[in-house]
């Protein structure tokens, strides 16, 4: 058996490094170094309101301050509740729309294009549209809701804790479900029609075709989308902040808003970094557990 020459091996290693090195440099500059700096700052006293340029080491003082926040429990419930409800709504609605748009009908390509409008729109535009539509004085949606028999007077959706939380959750679902539908549509398009023809000959109905053909084929992309949506939604900030700024009474005060306020409103950068590190640790632990479970089940 001929062994590869040292020159050929060196040349191959050099070629591999040429492909890997740019990615390593970019990841280091924009991911690894910022994360390391954030972790370091979370153990230091960073107060932008102070004139001192020194940032003494304070250990876990910033983390203790985070857990000692009066709104910490409310913030945790709001973050978890928003993530669970919003992700569930996006995944289910995205799947239903994908299944509907996978059928052949007149104008399907036009409808597919229109479906992407909410996802393509900037968050600022989406928030302004719903703020106007839900305005208690001249909003179209607010006026329609106020005419319901169980609603008395002008409906002020953002004044109540439950209604404000429900509103931002629904808006979050509406804004992001087209991405789910788009990805699932691509997966549905890759399923051979022969599978369904054979199942129809065997007498399988639509439900059995979905459970035995469609779902096993799209499950890998579904699992990937699920973990991505959880990681993206748990750190949601701009959509909620632009609509409610975390109110009323911290009902929509997710951790992303608290990180922003501590860093840029109260200038407690060390405390904001501690919250960011805690969120990062949660995401890492959740991802590891999720992928380990999926690999054991053979779903990925």
mmCIF file of C-alpha atoms in Angstrom:
data_model
loop_
_atom_site.group_PDB
_atom_site.id
_atom_site.type_symbol
_atom_site.label_atom_id
_atom_site.label_comp_id
_atom_site.label_asym_id
_atom_site.label_seq_id
_atom_site.Cartn_x
_atom_site.Cartn_y
_atom_site.Cartn_z
ATOM 1 C CA UNK A 1 0.000 0.000 0.000
ATOM 2 C CA UNK A 2 1.472 3.322 -1.083
ATOM 3 C CA UNK A 3 1.759 5.968 1.614
ATOM 4 C CA UNK A 4 1.023 9.588 0.660
ATOM 5 C CA UNK A 5 4.136 11.668 0.279
ATOM 6 C CA UNK A 6 4.885 14.267 2.973
ATOM 7 C CA UNK A 7 4.778 17.026 0.344
ATOM 8 C CA UNK A 8 1.280 16.024 -0.772
ATOM 9 C CA UNK A 9 0.053 15.816 2.826
ATOM 10 C CA UNK A 10 1.483 19.261 3.603
ATOM 11 C CA UNK A 11 -0.111 20.698 0.481
ATOM 12 C CA UNK A 12 -3.518 19.236 1.386
ATOM 13 C CA UNK A 13 -3.248 20.547 4.944
ATOM 14 C CA UNK A 14 -2.351 23.982 3.611
ATOM 15 C CA UNK A 15 -5.369 23.950 1.302
ATOM 16 C CA UNK A 16 -7.685 22.972 4.164
ATOM 17 C CA UNK A 17 -6.271 25.744 6.359
ATOM 18 C CA UNK A 18 -6.825 28.284 3.583
ATOM 19 C CA UNK A 19 -10.516 27.424 3.601
ATOM 20 C CA UNK A 20 -10.855 27.255 7.393
ATOM 21 C CA UNK A 21 -8.757 30.267 8.387
ATOM 22 C CA UNK A 22 -11.135 32.997 7.090
ATOM 23 C CA UNK A 23 -14.056 31.448 8.967
ATOM 24 C CA UNK A 24 -11.984 31.125 12.160
ATOM 25 C CA UNK A 25 -10.871 34.759 11.903
ATOM 26 C CA UNK A 26 -14.397 36.042 11.317
ATOM 27 C CA UNK A 27 -15.862 33.941 14.127
ATOM 28 C CA UNK A 28 -13.118 35.078 16.477
ATOM 29 C CA UNK A 29 -13.619 38.756 15.677
ATOM 30 C CA UNK A 30 -17.409 38.824 15.755
ATOM 31 C CA UNK A 31 -18.382 35.917 18.066
ATOM 32 C CA UNK A 32 -15.720 34.460 20.353
ATOM 33 C CA UNK A 33 -13.906 37.666 21.353
ATOM 34 C CA UNK A 34 -17.148 39.599 22.070
ATOM 35 C CA UNK A 35 -18.462 36.690 24.150
ATOM 36 C CA UNK A 36 -15.209 36.518 26.104
ATOM 37 C CA UNK A 37 -15.298 40.294 26.654
ATOM 38 C CA UNK A 38 -18.923 40.122 27.820
ATOM 39 C CA UNK A 39 -18.150 37.365 30.325
ATOM 40 C CA UNK A 40 -15.169 39.373 31.604
ATOM 41 C CA UNK A 41 -17.256 42.542 31.958
ATOM 42 C CA UNK A 42 -19.927 40.645 33.902
ATOM 43 C CA UNK A 43 -17.365 40.144 36.690
ATOM 44 C CA UNK A 44 -16.330 43.801 36.724
ATOM 45 C CA UNK A 45 -17.865 47.022 37.984
ATOM 46 C CA UNK A 46 -18.848 48.890 34.839
ATOM 47 C CA UNK A 47 -20.749 52.084 35.540
ATOM 48 C CA UNK A 48 -20.826 54.458 32.589
ATOM 49 C CA UNK A 49 -22.273 57.157 34.847
ATOM 50 C CA UNK A 50 -19.043 57.204 36.905
ATOM 51 C CA UNK A 51 -15.991 59.182 35.818
ATOM 52 C CA UNK A 52 -13.478 56.490 36.791
ATOM 53 C CA UNK A 53 -11.867 54.590 33.917
ATOM 54 C CA UNK A 54 -10.919 51.627 36.099
ATOM 55 C CA UNK A 55 -13.259 48.654 36.261
ATOM 56 C CA UNK A 56 -12.488 46.683 39.439
ATOM 57 C CA UNK A 57 -13.193 42.975 39.718
ATOM 58 C CA UNK A 58 -16.359 42.387 41.791
ATOM 59 C CA UNK A 59 -16.781 38.619 41.396
ATOM 60 C CA UNK A 60 -20.399 37.456 41.335
ATOM 61 C CA UNK A 61 -21.769 40.753 42.626
ATOM 62 C CA UNK A 62 -23.439 41.574 39.305
ATOM 63 C CA UNK A 63 -25.067 38.137 39.170
ATOM 64 C CA UNK A 64 -26.317 38.533 42.739
ATOM 65 C CA UNK A 65 -27.786 41.904 41.767
ATOM 66 C CA UNK A 66 -29.615 40.300 38.839
ATOM 67 C CA UNK A 67 -31.174 37.588 41.006
ATOM 68 C CA UNK A 68 -32.025 40.235 43.593
ATOM 69 C CA UNK A 69 -34.067 42.363 41.196
ATOM 70 C CA UNK A 70 -37.610 42.973 42.384
ATOM 71 C CA UNK A 71 -38.929 42.208 38.899
ATOM 72 C CA UNK A 72 -36.726 39.129 38.357
ATOM 73 C CA UNK A 73 -39.553 36.622 38.844
ATOM 74 C CA UNK A 74 -41.963 38.630 36.680
ATOM 75 C CA UNK A 75 -39.268 39.007 34.020
ATOM 76 C CA UNK A 76 -38.621 35.253 34.014
ATOM 77 C CA UNK A 77 -42.309 34.393 33.711
ATOM 78 C CA UNK A 78 -42.773 36.928 30.910
ATOM 79 C CA UNK A 79 -39.762 35.619 28.984
ATOM 80 C CA UNK A 80 -40.712 31.951 29.313
ATOM 81 C CA UNK A 81 -44.406 32.583 28.651
ATOM 82 C CA UNK A 82 -43.748 34.696 25.578
ATOM 83 C CA UNK A 83 -41.235 32.187 24.216
ATOM 84 C CA UNK A 84 -43.486 29.143 24.690
ATOM 85 C CA UNK A 85 -46.667 30.727 23.321
ATOM 86 C CA UNK A 86 -44.991 32.581 20.467
ATOM 87 C CA UNK A 87 -42.917 29.604 19.288
ATOM 88 C CA UNK A 88 -45.904 27.240 19.524
ATOM 89 C CA UNK A 89 -48.065 29.669 17.557
ATOM 90 C CA UNK A 90 -45.433 30.252 14.873
ATOM 91 C CA UNK A 91 -44.692 26.557 14.403
ATOM 92 C CA UNK A 92 -48.328 25.426 14.245
ATOM 93 C CA UNK A 93 -49.531 28.299 12.056
ATOM 94 C CA UNK A 94 -46.468 27.964 9.829
ATOM 95 C CA UNK A 95 -47.128 24.248 9.342
ATOM 96 C CA UNK A 96 -50.821 24.767 8.537
ATOM 97 C CA UNK A 97 -50.080 27.515 6.022
ATOM 98 C CA UNK A 98 -47.314 25.435 4.432
ATOM 99 C CA UNK A 99 -49.655 22.464 4.020
ATOM 100 C CA UNK A 100 -52.301 24.741 2.501
ATOM 101 C CA UNK A 101 -49.933 26.453 0.074
ATOM 102 C CA UNK A 102 -48.436 23.118 -0.963
ATOM 103 C CA UNK A 103 -51.716 22.287 -2.695
ATOM 104 C CA UNK A 104 -52.188 23.258 -6.321
ATOM 105 C CA UNK A 105 -54.672 26.086 -6.918
ATOM 106 C CA UNK A 106 -55.008 29.119 -9.143
ATOM 107 C CA UNK A 107 -52.778 31.985 -8.017
ATOM 108 C CA UNK A 108 -50.673 29.855 -5.680
ATOM 109 C CA UNK A 109 -47.422 31.636 -6.560
ATOM 110 C CA UNK A 110 -49.022 35.029 -5.863
ATOM 111 C CA UNK A 111 -50.351 33.889 -2.497
ATOM 112 C CA UNK A 112 -46.938 32.469 -1.588
ATOM 113 C CA UNK A 113 -45.357 35.821 -2.342
ATOM 114 C CA UNK A 114 -47.960 37.737 -0.322
ATOM 115 C CA UNK A 115 -47.455 35.379 2.612
ATOM 116 C CA UNK A 116 -43.864 36.585 3.008
ATOM 117 C CA UNK A 117 -44.843 40.244 3.466
ATOM 118 C CA UNK A 118 -45.069 40.176 7.308
ATOM 119 C CA UNK A 119 -41.666 38.506 7.615
ATOM 120 C CA UNK A 120 -40.058 40.854 5.064
ATOM 121 C CA UNK A 121 -41.392 44.008 6.728
ATOM 122 C CA UNK A 122 -39.099 45.793 9.221
ATOM 123 C CA UNK A 123 -40.105 45.394 12.866
ATOM 124 C CA UNK A 124 -40.572 49.168 13.240
ATOM 125 C CA UNK A 125 -43.129 49.203 10.433
ATOM 126 C CA UNK A 126 -44.988 46.192 11.837
ATOM 127 C CA UNK A 127 -45.146 47.749 15.310
ATOM 128 C CA UNK A 128 -46.419 51.080 13.991
ATOM 129 C CA UNK A 129 -49.105 49.353 11.934
ATOM 130 C CA UNK A 130 -50.455 47.503 14.965
ATOM 131 C CA UNK A 131 -50.112 50.509 17.272
ATOM 132 C CA UNK A 132 -52.287 52.508 14.873
ATOM 133 C CA UNK A 133 -54.729 49.653 14.239
ATOM 134 C CA UNK A 134 -55.155 49.027 17.993
ATOM 135 C CA UNK A 135 -55.377 52.665 19.023
ATOM 136 C CA UNK A 136 -58.478 53.019 21.278
ATOM 137 C CA UNK A 137 -59.574 56.276 19.568
ATOM 138 C CA UNK A 138 -59.245 55.648 15.826
ATOM 139 C CA UNK A 139 -57.794 52.145 15.407
ATOM 140 C CA UNK A 140 -59.617 49.807 13.011
ATOM 141 C CA UNK A 141 -58.944 46.635 14.985
ATOM 142 C CA UNK A 142 -59.715 48.363 18.283
ATOM 143 C CA UNK A 143 -63.038 49.587 16.879
ATOM 144 C CA UNK A 144 -63.970 46.096 15.679
ATOM 145 C CA UNK A 145 -63.131 44.577 19.073
ATOM 146 C CA UNK A 146 -65.089 47.309 20.907
ATOM 147 C CA UNK A 147 -68.260 46.278 19.026
ATOM 148 C CA UNK A 148 -68.174 42.786 20.493
ATOM 149 C CA UNK A 149 -71.018 42.211 22.994
ATOM 150 C CA UNK A 150 -68.765 41.404 25.948
ATOM 151 C CA UNK A 151 -66.576 44.521 25.483
ATOM 152 C CA UNK A 152 -67.754 47.730 27.150
ATOM 153 C CA UNK A 153 -66.421 51.038 25.868
ATOM 154 C CA UNK A 154 -63.258 51.660 23.827
ATOM 155 C CA UNK A 155 -60.947 48.668 23.945
ATOM 156 C CA UNK A 156 -57.524 49.707 25.256
ATOM 157 C CA UNK A 157 -55.485 46.623 24.547
ATOM 158 C CA UNK A 158 -52.147 47.910 25.832
ATOM 159 C CA UNK A 159 -53.499 49.126 29.190
ATOM 160 C CA UNK A 160 -54.229 45.670 30.607
ATOM 161 C CA UNK A 161 -51.486 43.247 31.575
ATOM 162 C CA UNK A 162 -53.149 40.168 30.042
ATOM 163 C CA UNK A 163 -54.353 41.914 26.883
ATOM 164 C CA UNK A 164 -50.967 43.591 26.290
ATOM 165 C CA UNK A 165 -49.145 40.283 26.706
ATOM 166 C CA UNK A 166 -51.587 38.544 24.358
ATOM 167 C CA UNK A 167 -51.227 41.363 21.811
ATOM 168 C CA UNK A 168 -47.424 41.272 21.614
ATOM 169 C CA UNK A 169 -47.526 37.466 21.407
ATOM 170 C CA UNK A 170 -49.995 37.510 18.504
ATOM 171 C CA UNK A 171 -47.989 40.221 16.739
ATOM 172 C CA UNK A 172 -44.820 38.172 17.200
ATOM 173 C CA UNK A 173 -46.523 35.127 15.696
ATOM 174 C CA UNK A 174 -47.888 37.126 12.756
ATOM 175 C CA UNK A 175 -44.510 38.702 12.060
ATOM 176 C CA UNK A 176 -42.445 35.507 12.000
ATOM 177 C CA UNK A 177 -44.648 32.570 10.965
ATOM 178 C CA UNK A 178 -43.955 33.086 7.194
ATOM 179 C CA UNK A 179 -40.344 32.030 7.730
ATOM 180 C CA UNK A 180 -41.552 28.719 9.158
ATOM 181 C CA UNK A 181 -43.947 28.249 6.258
ATOM 182 C CA UNK A 182 -41.240 29.018 3.714
ATOM 183 C CA UNK A 183 -38.834 26.439 5.154
ATOM 184 C CA UNK A 184 -41.527 23.776 5.502
ATOM 185 C CA UNK A 185 -42.754 24.462 1.968
ATOM 186 C CA UNK A 186 -39.271 23.695 0.699
ATOM 187 C CA UNK A 187 -39.279 20.431 2.651
ATOM 188 C CA UNK A 188 -42.756 19.508 1.405
ATOM 189 C CA UNK A 189 -41.686 20.148 -2.177
ATOM 190 C CA UNK A 190 -38.961 17.530 -1.823
ATOM 191 C CA UNK A 191 -41.366 14.679 -0.995
ATOM 192 C CA UNK A 192 -41.958 12.486 -4.077
ATOM 193 C CA UNK A 193 -45.582 12.378 -5.227
ATOM 194 C CA UNK A 194 -45.195 8.618 -5.747
ATOM 195 C CA UNK A 195 -45.376 8.134 -1.975
ATOM 196 C CA UNK A 196 -48.849 9.667 -1.818
ATOM 197 C CA UNK A 197 -50.042 7.845 -4.928
ATOM 198 C CA UNK A 198 -49.013 4.498 -3.452
ATOM 199 C CA UNK A 199 -50.657 5.363 -0.131
ATOM 200 C CA UNK A 200 -53.900 6.309 -1.896
ATOM 201 C CA UNK A 201 -53.934 2.990 -3.723
ATOM 202 C CA UNK A 202 -53.520 1.226 -0.370
ATOM 203 C CA UNK A 203 -56.528 3.144 0.967
ATOM 204 C CA UNK A 204 -54.730 5.562 3.294
ATOM 205 C CA UNK A 205 -56.617 8.763 4.034
ATOM 206 C CA UNK A 206 -55.148 12.255 4.313
ATOM 207 C CA UNK A 207 -54.504 11.962 8.032
ATOM 208 C CA UNK A 208 -52.603 8.685 7.676
ATOM 209 C CA UNK A 209 -50.693 10.095 4.728
ATOM 210 C CA UNK A 210 -49.648 13.035 6.876
ATOM 211 C CA UNK A 211 -48.606 10.912 9.871
ATOM 212 C CA UNK A 212 -46.830 8.205 7.850
ATOM 213 C CA UNK A 213 -45.375 10.169 4.915
ATOM 214 C CA UNK A 214 -45.422 13.942 5.369
ATOM 215 C CA UNK A 215 -44.425 14.209 9.017
ATOM 216 C CA UNK A 216 -41.469 11.762 8.906
ATOM 217 C CA UNK A 217 -40.135 13.585 5.829
ATOM 218 C CA UNK A 218 -40.375 17.118 7.284
ATOM 219 C CA UNK A 219 -39.517 16.237 10.882
ATOM 220 C CA UNK A 220 -35.762 16.975 10.591
ATOM 221 C CA UNK A 221 -36.365 20.504 9.277
ATOM 222 C CA UNK A 222 -39.149 20.943 11.859
ATOM 223 C CA UNK A 223 -36.740 20.077 14.682
ATOM 224 C CA UNK A 224 -34.142 22.496 13.348
ATOM 225 C CA UNK A 225 -36.704 25.291 13.003
ATOM 226 C CA UNK A 226 -37.993 24.612 16.512
ATOM 227 C CA UNK A 227 -34.622 25.016 18.199
ATOM 228 C CA UNK A 228 -33.831 28.102 16.102
ATOM 229 C CA UNK A 229 -37.150 29.744 16.946
ATOM 230 C CA UNK A 230 -36.730 29.065 20.653
ATOM 231 C CA UNK A 231 -33.235 30.569 20.669
ATOM 232 C CA UNK A 232 -34.356 33.583 18.624
ATOM 233 C CA UNK A 233 -37.562 34.219 20.568
ATOM 234 C CA UNK A 234 -36.130 33.903 24.091
ATOM 235 C CA UNK A 235 -33.937 36.931 23.394
ATOM 236 C CA UNK A 236 -36.670 38.939 21.658
ATOM 237 C CA UNK A 237 -36.307 42.667 22.263
ATOM 238 C CA UNK A 238 -37.141 45.140 19.507
ATOM 239 C CA UNK A 239 -40.704 43.979 18.765
ATOM 240 C CA UNK A 240 -41.848 44.097 22.391
ATOM 241 C CA UNK A 241 -39.953 47.260 23.271
ATOM 242 C CA UNK A 242 -41.360 49.191 20.318
ATOM 243 C CA UNK A 243 -44.926 48.232 21.255
ATOM 244 C CA UNK A 244 -45.098 48.259 25.071
ATOM 245 C CA UNK A 245 -41.566 49.033 26.339
ATOM 246 C CA UNK A 246 -42.096 46.184 28.811
ATOM 247 C CA UNK A 247 -45.327 47.503 30.320
ATOM 248 C CA UNK A 248 -47.849 47.684 31.701
ATOM 249 C CA UNK A 249 -46.620 46.734 35.162
ATOM 250 C CA UNK A 250 -43.733 44.683 33.642
ATOM 251 C CA UNK A 251 -46.248 42.278 32.082
ATOM 252 C CA UNK A 252 -44.224 42.202 28.867
ATOM 253 C CA UNK A 253 -40.853 42.973 30.450
ATOM 254 C CA UNK A 254 -38.771 40.166 28.967
ATOM 255 C CA UNK A 255 -35.080 39.795 29.772
ATOM 256 C CA UNK A 256 -33.999 41.434 26.501
ATOM 257 C CA UNK A 257 -35.661 44.695 27.529
ATOM 258 C CA UNK A 258 -34.060 44.585 30.979
ATOM 259 C CA UNK A 259 -30.622 44.079 29.412
ATOM 260 C CA UNK A 260 -31.181 47.134 27.216
ATOM 261 C CA UNK A 261 -32.410 49.292 30.105
ATOM 262 C CA UNK A 262 -29.537 48.341 32.401
ATOM 263 C CA UNK A 263 -26.950 48.986 29.708
ATOM 264 C CA UNK A 264 -28.248 52.130 28.005
ATOM 265 C CA UNK A 265 -30.722 53.690 30.412
ATOM 266 C CA UNK A 266 -29.193 53.057 33.836
ATOM 267 C CA UNK A 267 -25.600 52.597 32.552
ATOM 268 C CA UNK A 268 -25.094 49.426 34.602
ATOM 269 C CA UNK A 269 -23.075 47.647 31.928
ATOM 270 C CA UNK A 270 -21.678 44.972 34.253
ATOM 271 C CA UNK A 271 -25.171 43.992 35.346
ATOM 272 C CA UNK A 272 -26.420 43.948 31.753
ATOM 273 C CA UNK A 273 -23.498 41.707 30.768
ATOM 274 C CA UNK A 274 -24.347 39.355 33.639
ATOM 275 C CA UNK A 275 -27.915 39.058 32.336
ATOM 276 C CA UNK A 276 -26.592 38.423 28.841
ATOM 277 C CA UNK A 277 -24.266 35.679 30.091
ATOM 278 C CA UNK A 278 -27.123 34.034 32.000
ATOM 279 C CA UNK A 279 -29.228 34.083 28.838
ATOM 280 C CA UNK A 280 -26.325 32.616 26.844
ATOM 281 C CA UNK A 281 -25.819 29.819 29.393
ATOM 282 C CA UNK A 282 -29.541 29.002 29.286
ATOM 283 C CA UNK A 283 -29.479 28.825 25.478
ATOM 284 C CA UNK A 284 -26.367 26.615 25.476
ATOM 285 C CA UNK A 285 -27.756 24.192 28.063
ATOM 286 C CA UNK A 286 -31.108 23.991 26.286
ATOM 287 C CA UNK A 287 -29.436 23.399 22.900
ATOM 288 C CA UNK A 288 -27.180 20.648 24.245
ATOM 289 C CA UNK A 289 -30.063 18.831 25.953
ATOM 290 C CA UNK A 290 -32.319 19.215 22.920
ATOM 291 C CA UNK A 291 -29.812 17.966 20.354
ATOM 292 C CA UNK A 292 -28.723 15.097 22.633
ATOM 293 C CA UNK A 293 -32.326 13.974 22.965
ATOM 294 C CA UNK A 294 -33.003 14.294 19.236
ATOM 295 C CA UNK A 295 -29.850 12.366 18.332
ATOM 296 C CA UNK A 296 -30.854 9.539 20.669
ATOM 297 C CA UNK A 297 -34.269 9.388 19.013
ATOM 298 C CA UNK A 298 -32.674 9.540 15.570
ATOM 299 C CA UNK A 299 -34.791 12.555 14.587
ATOM 300 C CA UNK A 300 -31.843 14.619 13.360
#
